[in-house]
PDB file of C-alpha atoms in Angstrom:
ATOM      1  CA  MET A   1      12.900  -4.498   3.381  1.00  0.00           C
ATOM      2  CA  ILE A   2      10.015  -3.197   1.300  1.00  0.00           C
ATOM      3  CA  TYR A   3       6.485  -3.264   2.724  1.00  0.00           C
ATOM      4  CA  THR A   4       3.504  -2.886   0.410  1.00  0.00           C
ATOM      5  CA  ILE A   5       0.138  -1.991   1.916  1.00  0.00           C
ATOM      6  CA  THR A   6      -3.207  -2.887   0.335  1.00  0.00           C
ATOM      7  CA  LEU A   7      -6.238  -1.823   2.346  1.00  0.00           C
ATOM      8  CA  ASN A   8      -8.860  -2.726  -0.272  1.00  0.00           C
ATOM      9  CA  PRO A   9      -7.659  -5.745  -2.298  1.00  0.00           C
ATOM     10  CA  ALA A  10      -9.842  -7.432  -4.879  1.00  0.00           C
ATOM     11  CA  LEU A  11     -10.344 -10.530  -6.922  1.00  0.00           C
ATOM     12  CA  ASP A  12     -10.361  -9.444 -10.553  1.00  0.00           C
ATOM     13  CA  HIS A  13     -12.817 -11.543 -12.573  1.00  0.00           C
ATOM     14  CA  ILE A  14     -11.752 -10.924 -16.167  1.00  0.00           C
ATOM     15  CA  ILE A  15     -14.173 -11.701 -19.001  1.00  0.00           C
ATOM     16  CA  GLU A  16     -12.978 -11.753 -22.627  1.00  0.00           C
ATOM     17  CA  THR A  17     -15.551 -11.284 -25.390  1.00  0.00           C
ATOM     18  CA  ASP A  18     -15.668 -10.360 -29.078  1.00  0.00           C
ATOM     19  CA  GLY A  19     -18.608  -8.019 -28.530  1.00  0.00           C
ATOM     20  CA  PHE A  20     -20.232  -6.248 -25.601  1.00  0.00           C
ATOM     21  CA  ASN A  21     -23.371  -4.108 -25.712  1.00  0.00           C
ATOM     22  CA  ILE A  22     -25.065  -2.566 -22.688  1.00  0.00           C
ATOM     23  CA  GLY A  23     -28.730  -3.537 -22.345  1.00  0.00           C
ATOM     24  CA  GLU A  24     -28.347  -6.719 -24.381  1.00  0.00           C
ATOM     25  CA  THR A  25     -27.551 -10.373 -23.720  1.00  0.00           C
ATOM     26  CA  ASN A  26     -23.817 -10.841 -24.304  1.00  0.00           C
ATOM     27  CA  TYR A  27     -21.723 -13.990 -24.675  1.00  0.00           C
ATOM     28  CA  TYR A  28     -18.081 -14.420 -23.756  1.00  0.00           C
ATOM     29  CA  ASN A  29     -15.275 -16.692 -24.894  1.00  0.00           C
ATOM     30  CA  LYS A  30     -13.094 -16.926 -21.814  1.00  0.00           C
ATOM     31  CA  ASP A  31     -13.016 -15.851 -18.193  1.00  0.00           C
ATOM     32  CA  TYR A  32     -10.478 -16.160 -15.378  1.00  0.00           C
ATOM     33  CA  VAL A  33      -9.834 -14.765 -11.918  1.00  0.00           C
ATOM     34  CA  VAL A  34      -6.612 -13.135 -10.704  1.00  0.00           C
ATOM     35  CA  ILE A  35      -5.786 -11.604  -7.358  1.00  0.00           C
ATOM     36  CA  GLY A  36      -5.670  -7.815  -7.393  1.00  0.00           C
ATOM     37  CA  GLY A  37      -5.179  -4.664  -5.395  1.00  0.00           C
ATOM     38  CA  LYS A  38      -2.592  -2.026  -6.215  1.00  0.00           C
ATOM     39  CA  GLY A  39      -0.250  -2.820  -3.343  1.00  0.00           C
ATOM     40  CA  ILE A  40      -0.477  -6.561  -4.008  1.00  0.00           C
ATOM     41  CA  ASN A  41       0.412  -5.944  -7.668  1.00  0.00           C
ATOM     42  CA  VAL A  42       3.408  -3.885  -6.558  1.00  0.00           C
ATOM     43  CA  SER A  43       4.577  -6.640  -4.219  1.00  0.00           C
ATOM     44  CA  ILE A  44       4.289  -9.360  -6.887  1.00  0.00           C
ATOM     45  CA  VAL A  45       6.346  -7.388  -9.428  1.00  0.00           C
ATOM     46  CA  LEU A  46       8.947  -6.562  -6.767  1.00  0.00           C
ATOM     47  CA  ASN A  47       9.072 -10.218  -5.801  1.00  0.00           C
ATOM     48  CA  ASN A  48       9.544 -11.109  -9.483  1.00  0.00           C
ATOM     49  CA  LEU A  49      12.501  -8.721  -9.463  1.00  0.00           C
ATOM     50  CA  LYS A  50      13.940 -10.641  -6.469  1.00  0.00           C
ATOM     51  CA  ALA A  51      13.518  -7.749  -4.018  1.00  0.00           C
ATOM     52  CA  ASN A  52      12.975  -8.418  -0.311  1.00  0.00           C
ATOM     53  CA  VAL A  53       9.301  -7.478  -0.090  1.00  0.00           C
ATOM     54  CA  LEU A  54       6.398  -8.235   2.248  1.00  0.00           C
ATOM     55  CA  SER A  55       2.757  -7.658   1.333  1.00  0.00           C
ATOM     56  CA  THR A  56       0.449  -6.532   4.132  1.00  0.00           C
ATOM     57  CA  GLY A  57      -2.915  -4.840   4.609  1.00  0.00           C
ATOM     58  CA  LEU A  58      -6.521  -5.932   5.135  1.00  0.00           C
ATOM     59  CA  MET A  59      -8.370  -8.864   3.577  1.00  0.00           C
ATOM     60  CA  GLY A  60     -11.660 -10.776   3.816  1.00  0.00           C
ATOM     61  CA  LYS A  61     -11.363 -14.041   5.728  1.00  0.00           C
ATOM     62  CA  SER A  62     -13.877 -16.108   3.720  1.00  0.00           C
ATOM     63  CA  ASN A  63     -12.078 -16.060   0.358  1.00  0.00           C
ATOM     64  CA  GLN A  64      -8.513 -15.432   1.550  1.00  0.00           C
ATOM     65  CA  HIS A  65      -7.367 -18.727  -0.011  1.00  0.00           C
ATOM     66  CA  HIS A  66      -7.349 -17.128  -3.489  1.00  0.00           C
ATOM     67  CA  PHE A  67      -4.649 -14.765  -2.242  1.00  0.00           C
ATOM     68  CA  THR A  68      -2.733 -16.952   0.198  1.00  0.00           C
ATOM     69  CA  ASN A  69      -2.460 -19.845  -2.265  1.00  0.00           C
ATOM     70  CA  LYS A  70      -1.072 -17.509  -4.944  1.00  0.00           C
ATOM     71  CA  PHE A  71       1.357 -15.963  -2.456  1.00  0.00           C
ATOM     72  CA  LYS A  72       2.635 -19.463  -1.575  1.00  0.00           C
ATOM     73  CA  GLU A  73       2.909 -20.420  -5.240  1.00  0.00           C
ATOM     74  CA  MET A  74       4.921 -17.280  -6.054  1.00  0.00           C
ATOM     75  CA  LEU A  75       6.871 -17.263  -2.753  1.00  0.00           C
ATOM     76  CA  VAL A  76       5.554 -13.805  -1.843  1.00  0.00           C
ATOM     77  CA  LYS A  77       5.871 -13.035   1.860  1.00  0.00           C
ATOM     78  CA  SER A  78       2.663 -11.703   3.395  1.00  0.00           C
ATOM     79  CA  HIS A  79       1.126 -10.670   6.707  1.00  0.00           C
ATOM     80  CA  PHE A  80      -2.500  -9.575   6.317  1.00  0.00           C
ATOM     81  CA  PHE A  81      -5.142  -8.692   8.897  1.00  0.00           C
ATOM     82  CA  PHE A  82      -8.473 -10.416   8.259  1.00  0.00           C
ATOM     83  CA  TYR A  83     -12.064  -9.215   8.611  1.00  0.00           C
ATOM     84  CA  PRO A  84     -15.225 -11.382   8.447  1.00  0.00           C
ATOM     85  CA  GLY A  85     -16.710 -11.966   4.993  1.00  0.00           C
ATOM     86  CA  ASP A  86     -15.308 -11.775   1.473  1.00  0.00           C
ATOM     87  CA  THR A  87     -12.717  -9.615  -0.163  1.00  0.00           C
ATOM     88  CA  ARG A  88     -14.494  -7.659  -2.915  1.00  0.00           C
ATOM     89  CA  THR A  89     -14.682  -8.810  -6.532  1.00  0.00           C
ATOM     90  CA  ASN A  90     -14.063  -6.544  -9.527  1.00  0.00           C
ATOM     91  CA  PHE A  91     -15.397  -7.454 -12.976  1.00  0.00           C
ATOM     92  CA  LYS A  92     -13.354  -6.439 -16.005  1.00  0.00           C
ATOM     93  CA  ILE A  93     -15.004  -6.994 -19.385  1.00  0.00           C
ATOM     94  CA  LYS A  94     -12.565  -7.012 -22.304  1.00  0.00           C
ATOM     95  CA  ASN A  95     -14.146  -6.459 -25.697  1.00  0.00           C
ATOM     96  CA  LEU A  96     -11.288  -7.845 -27.784  1.00  0.00           C
ATOM     97  CA  LYS A  97     -12.809  -6.923 -31.138  1.00  0.00           C
ATOM     98  CA  ALA A  98     -13.335  -3.260 -30.242  1.00  0.00           C
ATOM     99  CA  LYS A  99     -10.218  -3.109 -28.030  1.00  0.00           C
ATOM    100  CA  GLN A 100     -12.314  -1.709 -25.192  1.00  0.00           C
ATOM    101  CA  GLU A 101     -12.339  -2.552 -21.512  1.00  0.00           C
ATOM    102  CA  THR A 102     -15.225  -1.990 -19.077  1.00  0.00           C
ATOM    103  CA  GLU A 103     -14.650  -2.201 -15.329  1.00  0.00           C
ATOM    104  CA  ILE A 104     -17.241  -2.805 -12.616  1.00  0.00           C
ATOM    105  CA  ASN A 105     -15.468  -2.473  -9.287  1.00  0.00           C
ATOM    106  CA  GLY A 106     -16.739  -3.459  -5.853  1.00  0.00           C
ATOM    107  CA  GLN A 107     -16.420  -1.010  -2.973  1.00  0.00           C
ATOM    108  CA  GLY A 108     -15.456  -3.549  -0.335  1.00  0.00           C
ATOM    109  CA  SER A 109     -16.707  -4.360   3.154  1.00  0.00           C
ATOM    110  CA  GLU A 110     -16.853  -1.896   6.023  1.00  0.00           C
ATOM    111  CA  ILE A 111     -13.761  -2.324   8.167  1.00  0.00           C
ATOM    112  CA  ASP A 112     -13.503  -2.606  11.940  1.00  0.00           C
ATOM    113  CA  PHE A 113     -11.306   0.217  13.236  1.00  0.00           C
ATOM    114  CA  LYS A 114      -9.492  -2.333  15.424  1.00  0.00           C
ATOM    115  CA  LEU A 115      -7.892  -3.912  12.343  1.00  0.00           C
ATOM    116  CA  LEU A 116      -6.409  -0.588  11.264  1.00  0.00           C
ATOM    117  CA  THR A 117      -4.922  -0.172  14.731  1.00  0.00           C
ATOM    118  CA  GLU A 118      -3.377  -3.652  14.524  1.00  0.00           C
ATOM    119  CA  LEU A 119      -1.880  -2.851  11.114  1.00  0.00           C
ATOM    120  CA  LYS A 120      -0.369   0.409  12.360  1.00  0.00           C
ATOM    121  CA  GLN A 121       1.027  -1.331  15.434  1.00  0.00           C
ATOM    122  CA  TYR A 122       2.566  -3.993  13.196  1.00  0.00           C
ATOM    123  CA  LEU A 123       4.293  -1.349  11.078  1.00  0.00           C
ATOM    124  CA  SER A 124       5.525   0.526  14.150  1.00  0.00           C
ATOM    125  CA  ALA A 125       7.002  -2.679  15.573  1.00  0.00           C
ATOM    126  CA  ASN A 126       8.662  -3.903  12.367  1.00  0.00           C
ATOM    127  CA  LEU A 127       9.803  -0.925  10.268  1.00  0.00           C
ATOM    128  CA  ASP A 128      13.512  -0.109  10.332  1.00  0.00           C
ATOM    129  CA  ALA A 129      15.449   2.908   9.105  1.00  0.00           C
ATOM    130  CA  GLY A 130      16.011   2.675   5.353  1.00  0.00           C
ATOM    131  CA  ASP A 131      12.976   0.472   4.704  1.00  0.00           C
ATOM    132  CA  ILE A 132      10.518   1.446   1.966  1.00  0.00           C
ATOM    133  CA  VAL A 133       6.761   1.535   2.505  1.00  0.00           C
ATOM    134  CA  VAL A 134       4.463   1.559  -0.554  1.00  0.00           C
ATOM    135  CA  ALA A 135       0.814   2.301   0.228  1.00  0.00           C
ATOM    136  CA  ALA A 136      -1.394   1.960  -2.819  1.00  0.00           C
ATOM    137  CA  GLY A 137      -5.016   1.853  -3.819  1.00  0.00           C
ATOM    138  CA  SER A 138      -8.441   2.835  -2.555  1.00  0.00           C
ATOM    139  CA  ILE A 139      -9.622   2.515   1.027  1.00  0.00           C
ATOM    140  CA  PRO A 140     -12.598   0.410   2.171  1.00  0.00           C
ATOM    141  CA  LYS A 141     -15.797   1.744   3.662  1.00  0.00           C
ATOM    142  CA  GLY A 142     -15.508   2.951   7.238  1.00  0.00           C
ATOM    143  CA  THR A 143     -11.807   3.779   6.920  1.00  0.00           C
ATOM    144  CA  PRO A 144     -10.755   7.306   7.968  1.00  0.00           C
ATOM    145  CA  ILE A 145      -9.406   9.320   5.048  1.00  0.00           C
ATOM    146  CA  THR A 146      -6.362  10.079   7.219  1.00  0.00           C
ATOM    147  CA  ILE A 147      -5.194   6.445   7.219  1.00  0.00           C
ATOM    148  CA  TYR A 148      -2.423   6.963   4.655  1.00  0.00           C
ATOM    149  CA  GLN A 149      -1.294  10.107   6.443  1.00  0.00           C
ATOM    150  CA  GLU A 150      -1.015   8.075   9.654  1.00  0.00           C
ATOM    151  CA  ILE A 151       0.941   5.315   7.892  1.00  0.00           C
ATOM    152  CA  GLY A 152       3.222   7.915   6.288  1.00  0.00           C
ATOM    153  CA  GLU A 153       3.890   9.460   9.691  1.00  0.00           C
ATOM    154  CA  ILE A 154       4.806   6.054  11.111  1.00  0.00           C
ATOM    155  CA  ALA A 155       7.244   5.562   8.220  1.00  0.00           C
ATOM    156  CA  ALA A 156       8.769   9.002   8.805  1.00  0.00           C
ATOM    157  CA  ASP A 157       9.131   8.289  12.514  1.00  0.00           C
ATOM    158  CA  LYS A 158      11.007   5.076  11.649  1.00  0.00           C
ATOM    159  CA  GLN A 159      13.132   6.879   9.007  1.00  0.00           C
ATOM    160  CA  ALA A 160      11.631   4.771   6.216  1.00  0.00           C
ATOM    161  CA  LEU A 161      10.774   6.079   2.736  1.00  0.00           C
ATOM    162  CA  PHE A 162       7.048   6.412   2.039  1.00  0.00           C
ATOM    163  CA  ILE A 163       5.603   6.047  -1.476  1.00  0.00           C
ATOM    164  CA  LEU A 164       1.900   6.821  -1.903  1.00  0.00           C
ATOM    165  CA  ASP A 165      -0.227   5.863  -4.901  1.00  0.00           C
ATOM    166  CA  THR A 166      -3.873   6.695  -4.282  1.00  0.00           C
ATOM    167  CA  SER A 167      -6.417   9.406  -5.127  1.00  0.00           C
ATOM    168  CA  LYS A 168      -9.289  11.515  -3.817  1.00  0.00           C
ATOM    169  CA  GLU A 169      -9.506  12.697  -0.217  1.00  0.00           C
ATOM    170  CA  GLN A 170      -7.123  10.047   1.115  1.00  0.00           C
ATOM    171  CA  MET A 171      -4.394  11.373  -1.195  1.00  0.00           C
ATOM    172  CA  ILE A 172      -4.963  14.962  -0.078  1.00  0.00           C
ATOM    173  CA  ALA A 173      -4.689  13.856   3.552  1.00  0.00           C
ATOM    174  CA  GLY A 174      -1.763  11.550   2.794  1.00  0.00           C
ATOM    175  CA  LEU A 175       0.257  14.403   1.295  1.00  0.00           C
ATOM    176  CA  LYS A 176       0.508  15.911   4.783  1.00  0.00           C
ATOM    177  CA  SER A 177       2.917  13.104   5.687  1.00  0.00           C
ATOM    178  CA  GLN A 178       5.305  14.330   2.940  1.00  0.00           C
ATOM    179  CA  PRO A 179       5.580  11.127   0.887  1.00  0.00           C
ATOM    180  CA  TYR A 180       8.833  10.564  -0.964  1.00  0.00           C
ATOM    181  CA  LEU A 181       6.989   9.857  -4.232  1.00  0.00           C
ATOM    182  CA  ILE A 182       3.505  10.113  -5.707  1.00  0.00           C
ATOM    183  CA  LYS A 183       2.545   9.007  -9.250  1.00  0.00           C
ATOM    184  CA  PRO A 184      -0.595  10.836 -10.376  1.00  0.00           C
ATOM    185  CA  ASN A 185      -1.863  11.354 -13.889  1.00  0.00           C
ATOM    186  CA  ILE A 186      -3.248  14.724 -14.976  1.00  0.00           C
ATOM    187  CA  GLU A 187      -6.827  13.766 -14.145  1.00  0.00           C
ATOM    188  CA  GLU A 188      -5.821  12.826 -10.591  1.00  0.00           C
ATOM    189  CA  ILE A 189      -3.830  16.049 -10.194  1.00  0.00           C
ATOM    190  CA  CYS A 190      -6.887  18.024 -11.282  1.00  0.00           C
ATOM    191  CA  GLU A 191      -8.970  16.129  -8.739  1.00  0.00           C
ATOM    192  CA  ILE A 192      -6.505  16.916  -5.934  1.00  0.00           C
ATOM    193  CA  LEU A 193      -6.193  20.597  -6.862  1.00  0.00           C
ATOM    194  CA  LYS A 194      -9.896  20.952  -7.740  1.00  0.00           C
ATOM    195  CA  MET A 195      -9.111  22.100 -11.271  1.00  0.00           C
ATOM    196  CA  PRO A 196     -10.960  21.316 -14.525  1.00  0.00           C
ATOM    197  CA  PHE A 197      -9.691  18.204 -16.285  1.00  0.00           C
ATOM    198  CA  LYS A 198      -8.285  19.177 -19.683  1.00  0.00           C
ATOM    199  CA  LYS A 199      -5.029  19.218 -21.591  1.00  0.00           C
ATOM    200  CA  TYR A 200      -2.346  21.324 -19.885  1.00  0.00           C
ATOM    201  CA  SER A 201       0.975  22.615 -21.212  1.00  0.00           C
ATOM    202  CA  PHE A 202       4.289  21.566 -19.675  1.00  0.00           C
ATOM    203  CA  GLU A 203       4.582  24.944 -17.960  1.00  0.00           C
ATOM    204  CA  GLU A 204       1.081  24.613 -16.517  1.00  0.00           C
ATOM    205  CA  THR A 205       1.918  21.103 -15.326  1.00  0.00           C
ATOM    206  CA  GLN A 206       5.028  22.468 -13.627  1.00  0.00           C
ATOM    207  CA  THR A 207       2.873  24.961 -11.748  1.00  0.00           C
ATOM    208  CA  MET A 208       0.473  22.201 -10.712  1.00  0.00           C
ATOM    209  CA  VAL A 209       3.353  20.063  -9.446  1.00  0.00           C
ATOM    210  CA  LYS A 210       4.599  23.036  -7.411  1.00  0.00           C
ATOM    211  CA  GLN A 211       1.170  23.139  -5.754  1.00  0.00           C
ATOM    212  CA  LEU A 212       1.422  19.415  -4.991  1.00  0.00           C
ATOM    213  CA  ARG A 213       4.769  20.091  -3.335  1.00  0.00           C
ATOM    214  CA  GLU A 214       3.201  22.818  -1.236  1.00  0.00           C
ATOM    215  CA  LEU A 215       0.691  20.190  -0.069  1.00  0.00           C
ATOM    216  CA  GLY A 216       3.545  17.872   0.949  1.00  0.00           C
ATOM    217  CA  ALA A 217       4.732  15.790  -2.040  1.00  0.00           C
ATOM    218  CA  ARG A 218       8.504  15.519  -2.383  1.00  0.00           C
ATOM    219  CA  ASN A 219       8.995  13.874  -5.800  1.00  0.00           C
ATOM    220  CA  VAL A 220       6.220  13.688  -8.392  1.00  0.00           C
ATOM    221  CA  LEU A 221       6.128  11.233 -11.297  1.00  0.00           C
ATOM    222  CA  VAL A 222       3.398  12.452 -13.648  1.00  0.00           C
ATOM    223  CA  SER A 223       2.038   9.540 -15.668  1.00  0.00           C
ATOM    224  CA  GLN A 224       1.093  10.391 -19.275  1.00  0.00           C
ATOM    225  CA  GLY A 225       0.069   6.955 -20.554  1.00  0.00           C
ATOM    226  CA  SER A 226       1.355   6.224 -24.052  1.00  0.00           C
ATOM    227  CA  GLN A 227       3.335   9.498 -23.977  1.00  0.00           C
ATOM    228  CA  GLY A 228       5.504   8.304 -21.100  1.00  0.00           C
ATOM    229  CA  SER A 229       5.966  10.255 -17.897  1.00  0.00           C
ATOM    230  CA  ILE A 230       7.675  13.297 -16.426  1.00  0.00           C
ATOM    231  CA  PHE A 231       9.628  13.115 -13.175  1.00  0.00           C
ATOM    232  CA  PHE A 232       9.770  16.291 -11.097  1.00  0.00           C
ATOM    233  CA  GLY A 233      12.515  15.883  -8.504  1.00  0.00           C
ATOM    234  CA  GLU A 234      12.539  17.603  -5.134  1.00  0.00           C
ATOM    235  CA  ASN A 235      15.954  19.090  -6.009  1.00  0.00           C
ATOM    236  CA  GLY A 236      14.441  20.942  -8.990  1.00  0.00           C
ATOM    237  CA  ASP A 237      15.600  18.517 -11.703  1.00  0.00           C
ATOM    238  CA  THR A 238      13.025  17.382 -14.261  1.00  0.00           C
ATOM    239  CA  TYR A 239      13.231  14.335 -16.538  1.00  0.00           C
ATOM    240  CA  LYS A 240      11.152  13.208 -19.502  1.00  0.00           C
ATOM    241  CA  VAL A 241      10.795   9.419 -19.474  1.00  0.00           C
ATOM    242  CA  GLY A 242       9.958   7.601 -22.692  1.00  0.00           C
ATOM    243  CA  VAL A 243       8.080   4.369 -23.379  1.00  0.00           C
ATOM    244  CA  ALA A 244       8.911   0.949 -24.802  1.00  0.00           C
ATOM    245  CA  GLN A 245       7.306  -0.262 -28.009  1.00  0.00           C
ATOM    246  CA  GLY A 246       5.011  -3.276 -27.943  1.00  0.00           C
ATOM    247  CA  THR A 247       1.469  -4.588 -28.310  1.00  0.00           C
ATOM    248  CA  LEU A 248      -0.959  -3.685 -25.551  1.00  0.00           C
ATOM    249  CA  VAL A 249      -2.385  -6.860 -24.016  1.00  0.00           C
ATOM    250  CA  ASN A 250      -3.416  -5.758 -20.545  1.00  0.00           C
ATOM    251  CA  SER A 251      -3.640  -2.295 -19.011  1.00  0.00           C
ATOM    252  CA  VAL A 252      -4.512  -3.571 -15.515  1.00  0.00           C
ATOM    253  CA  GLY A 253      -1.556  -3.277 -13.146  1.00  0.00           C
ATOM    254  CA  SER A 254       0.663  -1.270 -15.481  1.00  0.00           C
ATOM    255  CA  GLY A 255       0.745   1.783 -13.206  1.00  0.00           C
ATOM    256  CA  ASP A 256       1.335  -0.438 -10.172  1.00  0.00           C
ATOM    257  CA  SER A 257       4.220  -2.078 -12.016  1.00  0.00           C
ATOM    258  CA  MET A 258       5.726   1.348 -12.706  1.00  0.00           C
ATOM    259  CA  ILE A 259       5.681   2.045  -8.973  1.00  0.00           C
ATOM    260  CA  ALA A 260       7.273  -1.378  -8.383  1.00  0.00           C
ATOM    261  CA  GLY A 261      10.053  -0.712 -10.890  1.00  0.00           C
ATOM    262  CA  PHE A 262      10.828   2.692  -9.373  1.00  0.00           C
ATOM    263  CA  THR A 263      10.779   1.216  -5.868  1.00  0.00           C
ATOM    264  CA  TYR A 264      13.163  -1.507  -7.005  1.00  0.00           C
ATOM    265  CA  GLY A 265      15.596   1.174  -8.181  1.00  0.00           C
ATOM    266  CA  LEU A 266      15.462   2.831  -4.754  1.00  0.00           C
ATOM    267  CA  TYR A 267      15.854  -0.528  -3.017  1.00  0.00           C
ATOM    268  CA  LYS A 268      18.948  -1.364  -5.095  1.00  0.00           C
ATOM    269  CA  GLN A 269      20.264   2.206  -4.700  1.00  0.00           C
ATOM    270  CA  LEU A 270      20.479   2.662  -8.456  1.00  0.00           C
ATOM    271  CA  ASP A 271      21.051   6.079 -10.034  1.00  0.00           C
ATOM    272  CA  LEU A 272      17.945   8.114 -10.840  1.00  0.00           C
ATOM    273  CA  LYS A 273      18.087   7.504 -14.603  1.00  0.00           C
ATOM    274  CA  THR A 274      18.199   3.721 -14.168  1.00  0.00           C
ATOM    275  CA  THR A 275      15.495   3.883 -11.497  1.00  0.00           C
ATOM    276  CA  LEU A 276      13.203   5.735 -13.909  1.00  0.00           C
ATOM    277  CA  GLN A 277      14.029   3.203 -16.640  1.00  0.00           C
ATOM    278  CA  TYR A 278      13.055   0.337 -14.350  1.00  0.00           C
ATOM    279  CA  GLY A 279       9.773   2.079 -13.569  1.00  0.00           C
ATOM    280  CA  ALA A 280       8.848   2.625 -17.207  1.00  0.00           C
ATOM    281  CA  ALA A 281      10.081  -0.815 -18.292  1.00  0.00           C
ATOM    282  CA  ALA A 282       8.084  -2.578 -15.569  1.00  0.00           C
ATOM    283  CA  GLY A 283       4.929  -0.666 -16.512  1.00  0.00           C
ATOM    284  CA  ALA A 284       5.382  -1.519 -20.195  1.00  0.00           C
ATOM    285  CA  ALA A 285       6.256  -5.170 -19.565  1.00  0.00           C
ATOM    286  CA  THR A 286       3.006  -5.658 -17.663  1.00  0.00           C
ATOM    287  CA  ALA A 287       1.035  -3.886 -20.402  1.00  0.00           C
ATOM    288  CA  PHE A 288       2.526  -6.306 -22.946  1.00  0.00           C
ATOM    289  CA  THR A 289       1.605  -9.487 -21.024  1.00  0.00           C
ATOM    290  CA  GLN A 290      -1.561 -11.090 -19.699  1.00  0.00           C
ATOM    291  CA  TRP A 291      -0.980 -10.345 -16.020  1.00  0.00           C
ATOM    292  CA  LEU A 292       2.088  -8.961 -14.220  1.00  0.00           C
ATOM    293  CA  ALA A 293       5.568  -8.820 -15.720  1.00  0.00           C
ATOM    294  CA  ASP A 294       8.470 -10.981 -14.614  1.00  0.00           C
ATOM    295  CA  ARG A 295      12.104  -9.964 -14.299  1.00  0.00           C
ATOM    296  CA  ASN A 296      13.189 -11.103 -17.783  1.00  0.00           C
ATOM    297  CA  GLU A 297      10.375  -9.169 -19.490  1.00  0.00           C
ATOM    298  CA  ILE A 298      11.256  -6.019 -17.559  1.00  0.00           C
ATOM    299  CA  GLU A 299      14.996  -6.176 -18.111  1.00  0.00           C
ATOM    300  CA  LYS A 300      14.570  -6.798 -21.846  1.00  0.00           C
ATOM    301  CA  LEU A 301      12.883  -3.386 -22.136  1.00  0.00           C
ATOM    302  CA  ILE A 302      15.264  -1.332 -19.964  1.00  0.00           C
ATOM    303  CA  LYS A 303      17.453  -0.173 -22.871  1.00  0.00           C
ATOM    304  CA  GLU A 304      14.394   0.978 -24.840  1.00  0.00           C
ATOM    305  CA  ILE A 305      13.476   3.585 -22.220  1.00  0.00           C
ATOM    306  CA  SER A 306      14.846   7.047 -22.931  1.00  0.00           C
ATOM    307  CA  VAL A 307      15.410   9.437 -20.020  1.00  0.00           C
ATOM    308  CA  GLU A 308      16.059  13.077 -20.954  1.00  0.00           C
ATOM    309  CA  LYS A 309      16.848  15.842 -18.503  1.00  0.00           C
ATOM    310  CA  LEU A 310      14.739  18.917 -19.286  1.00  0.00           C
TER     311      LEU A 310
END
């Protein structure tokens, strides 16, 4: 079983326009709302891949129907813990003419500590050895920065694999639980290590990854956007992972889909090369579609992904 955890989900209100200027009245052509949250995105892509996955975490009670109705429609298993009020809304303005995207993200409601305790108790009662736990995304107001560390420790105690995809202080704390995989980009690595954000050589990146390992990370998949990614394995092996060719339609959820593809490879006990191909193909397939990729779109791109041992 795979469990995905989303502590700060969102409704993504996407607005498409042919022009957007700050400080002026703007008009748009189309808008729509999709459910969001990094862990929820991971669970939907895994469900599309026919993996046995359950989506859990925290959610506002007042507008939960947006999520629960979509889960029922897509046959995604879920078990969320609800707080009073609304789940936050994020606004994403797509300037189609300029190929630019502006995001205005909500911070979310302050969470009752009791809900976090209930979530941890649920994981303790249900996790089995060999399960995979994917914790992804930001944390809501009032949540201790140690929450992902605590979840990672529960996973370790149950002999489950823990994958962590977050940033800032909660990532630094979460590394203490020795997650099996993290997927930062260079900017996020710089934030963790308190280094200036700039272009770094491969050798410098290697040194930075070594520092992440000293903080607790086991395997590190460094995302490089259109240049692919580099996987630094805990056994010392390093792989350069390529990208598929296509037209960018939607960047939202691409990184989450990469995590989903990699997790699917672990779940199916595939070899590392194929696991990395699934990760890159899932990320690309989402980038090439309006929302999140399905199984056919992902598997069509698998053979395009090069994996080279360095």
